[in-house]
Amino acid sequence: MTQDPNPNPRLLEGKTGVILGVANKRSIAWGCARSLADAGMRLAFTYAGERLESAVKKLSEECEGSICLPCDVTKKEEIEDTFAAIGEEFGGLDSLVHAIAYAKREELQGDFFNTSKEGYMIAHEVSAYSLTAVTRAALPLMEDREGSIVTLSYIGAERVVPNYNVMGIAKAALEASVRYLANDVGPRGIRVNAISAGPIRTLSAAGIRDFNSILDQIAEKSPLRRNVTAEEVGDACLFLVGPHSRGITGTTLHVDGGYHMMGV
Ligand code: NAD
């Protein structure tokens, strides 16, 4: 008999969350949004740039009671406005899912030592620093709510993955940020965790050179002998957002079919 991964389907009824990082249906953020919305959570979706506005708005309409707001994390005022609008609409926040990253395409190939200063800075600003910026903005809305913050990382933070380059350094900074933020906000009852997801074919992943060979390697070598899906990452996100993980903070949970612990 197959186990029902979600035995209490309305676990998050009456709760609210914000999801940063939906670009399309392939986005890991969309997998997270589906799991949280199916569990009854009311969601605020954010998008970066007008180019994505109509696509994200259309997707958000699939999740009952959701709202959709602009939030380019490189723009301080946009972060402030977005969280002010969420406060007005929802009255508070129970969760924040940070599923965004960016590096220039030319930085995701060749030798890491050729990384430009500008490429290094932009990758870190969008992919790592933004977690701290949005956590700070969300904190006033999470007071007395035992909020949960979840971000998305990758094994390239811990090990050398060819062509991942500056993004691996940014993800290492992101995972360290999770630990420092968890320590800061833990006394307020707020938790911060990361999911280190296995490779999934998304818009961002398309920018990494030889991504197909990474997928093939996981399918061949991971204990589960297959790649994971955005839905599986979404269900792990539901666990980290929901009450079943209430004793867990500052950790990085691998959702990668077990690949991270293999020696080959
Ligand atoms: P995606 O392209 O669907 O999502 C990336 C998102 O980042 C997009 O929605 C994009 O608009 C957003 N973004 C980029 N710059 C931004 C900015 N300045 N402000 C706000 N948002 C911005 O790709 P994805 O693979 O779903 O990526 C989501 C997260 O998952 C990223 O952190 C990524 O590193 C991580 N991740 C992806 C994989 C994978 O193999 N796809 C594996 C592990 C972790």
Short mmCIF file of C-alpha atoms and ligand atoms in Angstrom, two decimals:
data_model
loop_
_atom_site.label_atom_id
_atom_site.label_comp_id
_atom_site.label_asym_id
_atom_site.label_seq_id
_atom_site.Cartn_x
_atom_site.Cartn_y
_atom_site.Cartn_z
CA MET A 1 0.00 0.00 0.00
CA THR A 2 1.37 3.46 -0.87
CA GLN A 3 1.66 5.81 2.08
CA ASP A 4 -0.41 9.00 1.94
CA PRO A 5 2.25 11.75 2.23
CA ASN A 6 -0.32 14.19 3.54
CA PRO A 7 -2.58 12.37 5.99
CA ASN A 8 -3.99 15.61 7.44
CA PRO A 9 -4.83 17.57 4.28
CA ARG A 10 -5.95 20.81 5.98
CA LEU A 11 -3.05 20.98 8.44
CA LEU A 12 -2.38 24.67 7.69
CA GLU A 13 -5.96 25.95 7.59
CA GLY A 14 -6.10 29.58 8.79
CA LYS A 15 -2.32 30.06 8.34
CA THR A 16 -0.65 32.48 5.93
CA GLY A 17 2.59 32.36 3.98
CA VAL A 18 4.64 34.22 1.39
CA ILE A 19 6.39 32.43 -1.46
CA LEU A 20 9.26 34.12 -3.29
CA GLY A 21 10.44 32.49 -6.51
CA VAL A 22 7.59 31.25 -8.67
CA ALA A 23 8.46 31.88 -12.31
CA ASN A 24 6.41 29.09 -13.90
CA LYS A 25 4.93 25.65 -13.21
CA ARG A 26 8.36 24.04 -13.19
CA SER A 27 9.62 26.29 -10.38
CA ILE A 28 10.46 24.58 -7.10
CA ALA A 29 8.57 27.46 -5.46
CA TRP A 30 5.46 26.31 -7.32
CA GLY A 31 5.89 22.79 -5.88
CA CYS A 32 6.11 24.38 -2.41
CA ALA A 33 3.10 26.62 -3.09
CA ARG A 34 0.96 23.66 -4.15
CA SER A 35 1.81 21.64 -1.05
CA LEU A 36 1.13 24.58 1.28
CA ALA A 37 -2.07 25.68 -0.50
CA ASP A 38 -3.37 22.09 -0.56
CA ALA A 39 -2.82 22.03 3.21
CA GLY A 40 -5.07 25.10 3.53
CA MET A 41 -2.49 27.89 3.76
CA ARG A 42 -3.37 31.30 2.27
CA LEU A 43 -0.46 32.51 0.15
CA ALA A 44 1.15 35.71 -1.08
CA PHE A 45 3.13 35.13 -4.28
CA THR A 46 5.87 37.51 -5.30
CA TYR A 47 7.48 37.99 -8.70
CA ALA A 48 10.64 39.76 -9.86
CA GLY A 49 10.02 42.20 -12.68
CA GLU A 50 6.99 43.05 -14.82
CA ARG A 51 7.98 40.33 -17.29
CA LEU A 52 6.75 37.68 -14.85
CA GLU A 53 3.72 39.54 -13.51
CA SER A 54 0.95 38.02 -15.62
CA ALA A 55 2.32 34.45 -15.48
CA VAL A 56 2.67 34.48 -11.68
CA LYS A 57 -0.71 36.19 -11.23
CA LYS A 58 -2.33 33.49 -13.35
CA LEU A 59 -0.70 30.71 -11.31
CA SER A 60 -1.60 32.37 -8.02
CA GLU A 61 -5.27 32.22 -9.04
CA GLU A 62 -5.03 28.42 -8.77
CA CYS A 63 -4.49 28.82 -5.01
CA GLU A 64 -7.62 29.96 -3.16
CA GLY A 65 -7.45 33.36 -1.45
CA SER A 66 -3.93 34.14 -2.62
CA ILE A 67 -2.51 37.55 -3.49
CA CYS A 68 0.32 38.48 -5.87
CA LEU A 69 2.87 41.27 -5.38
CA PRO A 70 6.10 42.52 -7.00
CA CYS A 71 9.31 41.85 -5.07
CA ASP A 72 12.68 42.18 -6.76
CA VAL A 73 15.00 41.46 -3.82
CA THR A 74 17.66 43.83 -5.14
CA LYS A 75 15.22 46.71 -4.45
CA LYS A 76 14.99 47.60 -0.76
CA GLU A 77 11.81 49.68 -1.15
CA GLU A 78 10.09 46.90 -3.05
CA ILE A 79 10.78 44.46 -0.17
CA GLU A 80 9.42 47.00 2.33
CA ASP A 81 6.30 47.71 0.23
CA THR A 82 5.62 44.02 -0.33
CA PHE A 83 5.75 43.09 3.34
CA ALA A 84 3.68 46.15 4.27
CA ALA A 85 1.04 45.04 1.76
CA ILE A 86 1.13 41.46 3.13
CA GLY A 87 0.67 42.84 6.64
CA GLU A 88 -2.37 44.84 5.54
CA GLU A 89 -3.92 41.96 3.66
CA PHE A 90 -3.13 39.02 5.98
CA GLY A 91 -2.58 40.74 9.34
CA GLY A 92 0.48 38.55 9.97
CA LEU A 93 2.61 35.75 8.52
CA ASP A 94 3.17 32.14 9.58
CA SER A 95 5.73 31.22 6.93
CA LEU A 96 8.14 32.50 4.35
CA VAL A 97 9.53 30.37 1.52
CA HIS A 98 12.62 31.79 -0.18
CA ALA A 99 13.22 29.95 -3.46
CA ILE A 100 15.21 32.44 -5.51
CA ALA A 101 18.70 32.56 -6.94
CA TYR A 102 20.52 34.28 -9.76
CA ALA A 103 23.95 34.23 -11.34
CA LYS A 104 25.07 35.49 -14.72
CA ARG A 105 25.11 32.66 -17.23
CA GLU A 106 28.81 33.23 -18.02
CA GLU A 107 29.68 32.58 -14.36
CA LEU A 108 28.13 29.10 -14.48
CA GLN A 109 30.79 27.52 -16.67
CA GLY A 110 34.54 27.16 -16.90
CA ASP A 111 37.01 27.89 -14.12
CA PHE A 112 35.69 29.35 -10.87
CA PHE A 113 38.80 31.52 -10.57
CA ASN A 114 37.56 33.52 -13.54
CA THR A 115 34.49 34.73 -11.60
CA SER A 116 34.19 38.51 -11.97
CA LYS A 117 33.73 40.71 -8.90
CA GLU A 118 30.43 41.94 -10.32
CA GLY A 119 29.25 38.37 -11.00
CA TYR A 120 30.26 37.34 -7.49
CA MET A 121 28.40 40.26 -5.90
CA ILE A 122 25.15 39.86 -7.83
CA ALA A 123 25.04 36.09 -7.18
CA HIS A 124 25.49 36.71 -3.46
CA GLU A 125 23.05 39.62 -3.31
CA VAL A 126 20.17 37.75 -4.93
CA SER A 127 20.90 34.18 -3.81
CA ALA A 128 22.24 34.64 -0.26
CA TYR A 129 21.87 38.14 1.21
CA SER A 130 18.22 38.34 0.17
CA LEU A 131 17.30 35.70 2.76
CA THR A 132 18.52 38.00 5.52
CA ALA A 133 16.75 41.01 3.97
CA VAL A 134 13.37 39.29 3.64
CA THR A 135 13.65 37.63 7.05
CA ARG A 136 14.14 41.08 8.60
CA ALA A 137 11.10 42.40 6.72
CA ALA A 138 8.95 39.40 7.72
CA LEU A 139 9.84 39.38 11.43
CA PRO A 140 7.30 41.99 12.62
CA LEU A 141 4.56 39.99 10.88
CA MET A 142 5.64 36.74 12.54
CA GLU A 143 5.60 37.91 16.16
CA ASP A 144 3.70 35.48 18.42
CA ARG A 145 3.02 33.17 15.49
CA GLU A 146 5.81 30.58 15.74
CA GLY A 147 6.72 31.36 12.13
CA SER A 148 8.77 29.11 9.89
CA ILE A 149 11.21 30.28 7.21
CA VAL A 150 12.47 27.89 4.53
CA THR A 151 15.07 28.48 1.83
CA LEU A 152 16.38 26.37 -1.04
CA SER A 153 19.96 25.21 -1.34
CA TYR A 154 21.98 22.68 -3.33
CA ILE A 155 24.79 20.17 -2.73
CA GLY A 156 27.11 22.62 -4.55
CA ALA A 157 27.27 24.48 -1.20
CA GLU A 158 29.10 21.52 0.36
CA ARG A 159 30.97 19.94 -2.55
CA VAL A 160 32.44 20.96 -5.85
CA VAL A 161 29.89 20.53 -8.63
CA PRO A 162 31.39 21.30 -12.05
CA ASN A 163 30.14 24.63 -13.50
CA TYR A 164 28.08 25.52 -10.40
CA ASN A 165 30.98 27.80 -9.44
CA VAL A 166 29.98 31.11 -7.80
CA MET A 167 26.51 29.76 -7.03
CA GLY A 168 28.10 27.09 -4.83
CA ILE A 169 29.84 29.81 -2.82
CA ALA A 170 26.57 31.76 -2.57
CA LYS A 171 24.71 28.64 -1.40
CA ALA A 172 27.38 28.05 1.27
CA ALA A 173 26.75 31.61 2.48
CA LEU A 174 23.01 30.93 2.35
CA GLU A 175 23.31 27.78 4.51
CA ALA A 176 25.50 29.64 7.02
CA SER A 177 22.92 32.47 7.04
CA VAL A 178 20.26 29.90 7.95
CA ARG A 179 22.23 28.96 11.07
CA TYR A 180 22.88 32.57 12.16
CA LEU A 181 19.29 33.64 11.47
CA ALA A 182 17.93 30.57 13.30
CA ASN A 183 19.98 31.54 16.35
CA ASP A 184 18.75 35.16 16.18
CA VAL A 185 15.05 34.44 15.83
CA GLY A 186 14.77 31.19 17.80
CA PRO A 187 14.03 33.02 21.08
CA ARG A 188 10.96 34.53 19.35
CA GLY A 189 9.75 31.02 18.50
CA ILE A 190 10.60 31.45 14.81
CA ARG A 191 12.45 28.70 12.92
CA VAL A 192 14.74 28.91 9.87
CA ASN A 193 15.75 25.89 7.78
CA ALA A 194 17.04 25.05 4.32
CA ILE A 195 16.14 22.29 1.91
CA SER A 196 19.04 21.07 -0.19
CA ALA A 197 17.18 19.80 -3.23
CA GLY A 198 18.48 17.39 -5.84
CA PRO A 199 18.73 18.74 -9.39
CA ILE A 200 15.40 19.52 -11.06
CA ARG A 201 14.91 20.81 -14.60
CA THR A 202 13.75 24.43 -14.10
CA LEU A 203 14.38 27.77 -15.79
CA SER A 204 17.33 28.52 -13.47
CA ALA A 205 18.82 25.05 -13.92
CA ALA A 206 18.85 25.60 -17.69
CA GLY A 207 21.60 28.19 -17.11
CA ILE A 208 24.02 25.59 -15.70
CA ARG A 209 26.24 24.05 -18.31
CA ASP A 210 25.95 20.23 -18.72
CA PHE A 211 22.96 20.08 -16.38
CA ASN A 212 21.75 16.89 -18.11
CA SER A 213 24.85 15.00 -17.03
CA ILE A 214 24.18 16.05 -13.42
CA LEU A 215 20.65 14.60 -13.70
CA ASP A 216 22.05 11.38 -15.20
CA GLN A 217 24.57 11.01 -12.39
CA ILE A 218 21.89 11.27 -9.68
CA ALA A 219 19.66 8.77 -11.48
CA GLU A 220 22.59 6.36 -11.64
CA LYS A 221 24.23 6.85 -8.24
CA SER A 222 21.69 8.04 -5.66
CA PRO A 223 20.27 5.36 -3.35
CA LEU A 224 16.78 5.91 -4.79
CA ARG A 225 18.25 5.67 -8.34
CA ARG A 226 16.14 8.55 -9.63
CA ASN A 227 15.84 12.32 -9.56
CA VAL A 228 13.47 14.08 -7.19
CA THR A 229 10.54 16.27 -8.24
CA ALA A 230 9.43 19.78 -7.27
CA GLU A 231 6.37 18.13 -5.67
CA GLU A 232 8.61 16.09 -3.37
CA VAL A 233 10.52 19.22 -2.40
CA GLY A 234 7.15 20.91 -1.84
CA ASP A 235 6.09 18.18 0.58
CA ALA A 236 9.38 18.52 2.50
CA CYS A 237 8.66 22.26 2.63
CA LEU A 238 5.20 21.49 4.03
CA PHE A 239 6.91 19.45 6.76
CA LEU A 240 9.34 22.27 7.61
CA VAL A 241 6.59 24.90 7.59
CA GLY A 242 4.08 22.82 9.54
CA PRO A 243 3.87 21.74 13.17
CA HIS A 244 5.50 18.32 12.72
CA SER A 245 8.92 19.99 12.46
CA ARG A 246 8.38 22.31 15.46
CA GLY A 247 11.58 21.08 17.15
CA ILE A 248 13.79 21.63 14.07
CA THR A 249 15.70 24.81 13.25
CA GLY A 250 19.01 25.85 11.71
CA THR A 251 19.28 22.69 9.67
CA THR A 252 19.69 21.77 6.02
CA LEU A 253 17.42 18.92 5.00
CA HIS A 254 18.55 17.01 1.91
CA VAL A 255 15.75 16.09 -0.48
CA ASP A 256 17.88 14.42 -3.10
CA GLY A 257 17.15 10.70 -3.07
CA GLY A 258 20.04 10.25 -0.63
CA TYR A 259 22.74 11.37 -3.06
CA HIS A 260 24.46 13.71 -0.55
CA MET A 261 25.75 10.87 1.61
CA MET A 262 27.31 8.79 -1.18
CA GLY A 263 31.07 8.59 -1.49
CA VAL A 264 31.03 8.34 -5.29
P1 NAD B 1 13.28 29.07 -11.14
O1 NAD B 1 13.98 29.73 -12.27
O2 NAD B 1 11.95 28.51 -11.40
O3 NAD B 1 13.20 30.04 -9.88
C1 NAD B 1 14.17 31.00 -9.59
C2 NAD B 1 13.42 32.23 -9.17
O4 NAD B 1 14.33 33.24 -8.70
C3 NAD B 1 12.60 32.86 -10.30
O5 NAD B 1 11.25 32.94 -9.95
C4 NAD B 1 13.21 34.24 -10.45
O6 NAD B 1 12.27 35.23 -10.82
C5 NAD B 1 13.72 34.47 -9.03
N1 NAD B 1 14.64 35.61 -8.96
C6 NAD B 1 15.78 35.80 -9.67
N2 NAD B 1 16.28 37.03 -9.39
C7 NAD B 1 15.44 37.61 -8.48
C8 NAD B 1 15.39 38.86 -7.82
N3 NAD B 1 16.32 39.81 -8.04
N4 NAD B 1 14.38 39.10 -6.96
C9 NAD B 1 13.43 38.18 -6.72
N5 NAD B 1 13.40 36.98 -7.33
C10 NAD B 1 14.39 36.70 -8.20
O7 NAD B 1 14.32 27.93 -10.66
P2 NAD B 1 14.31 26.94 -9.42
O8 NAD B 1 15.24 25.85 -9.80
O9 NAD B 1 12.93 26.61 -9.04
O10 NAD B 1 15.03 27.78 -8.27
C11 NAD B 1 14.45 27.98 -6.99
C12 NAD B 1 15.50 27.80 -5.91
O11 NAD B 1 15.84 26.43 -5.82
C13 NAD B 1 16.81 28.55 -6.16
O12 NAD B 1 17.31 29.02 -4.93
C14 NAD B 1 17.70 27.44 -6.69
O13 NAD B 1 19.07 27.72 -6.50
C15 NAD B 1 17.24 26.31 -5.80
N6 NAD B 1 17.62 24.97 -6.24
C16 NAD B 1 17.35 24.57 -7.52
C17 NAD B 1 17.72 23.28 -7.91
C18 NAD B 1 17.46 22.80 -9.31
O14 NAD B 1 18.11 21.84 -9.74
N7 NAD B 1 16.54 23.39 -10.04
C19 NAD B 1 18.33 22.41 -6.99
C20 NAD B 1 18.57 22.86 -5.69
C21 NAD B 1 18.21 24.16 -5.33
#
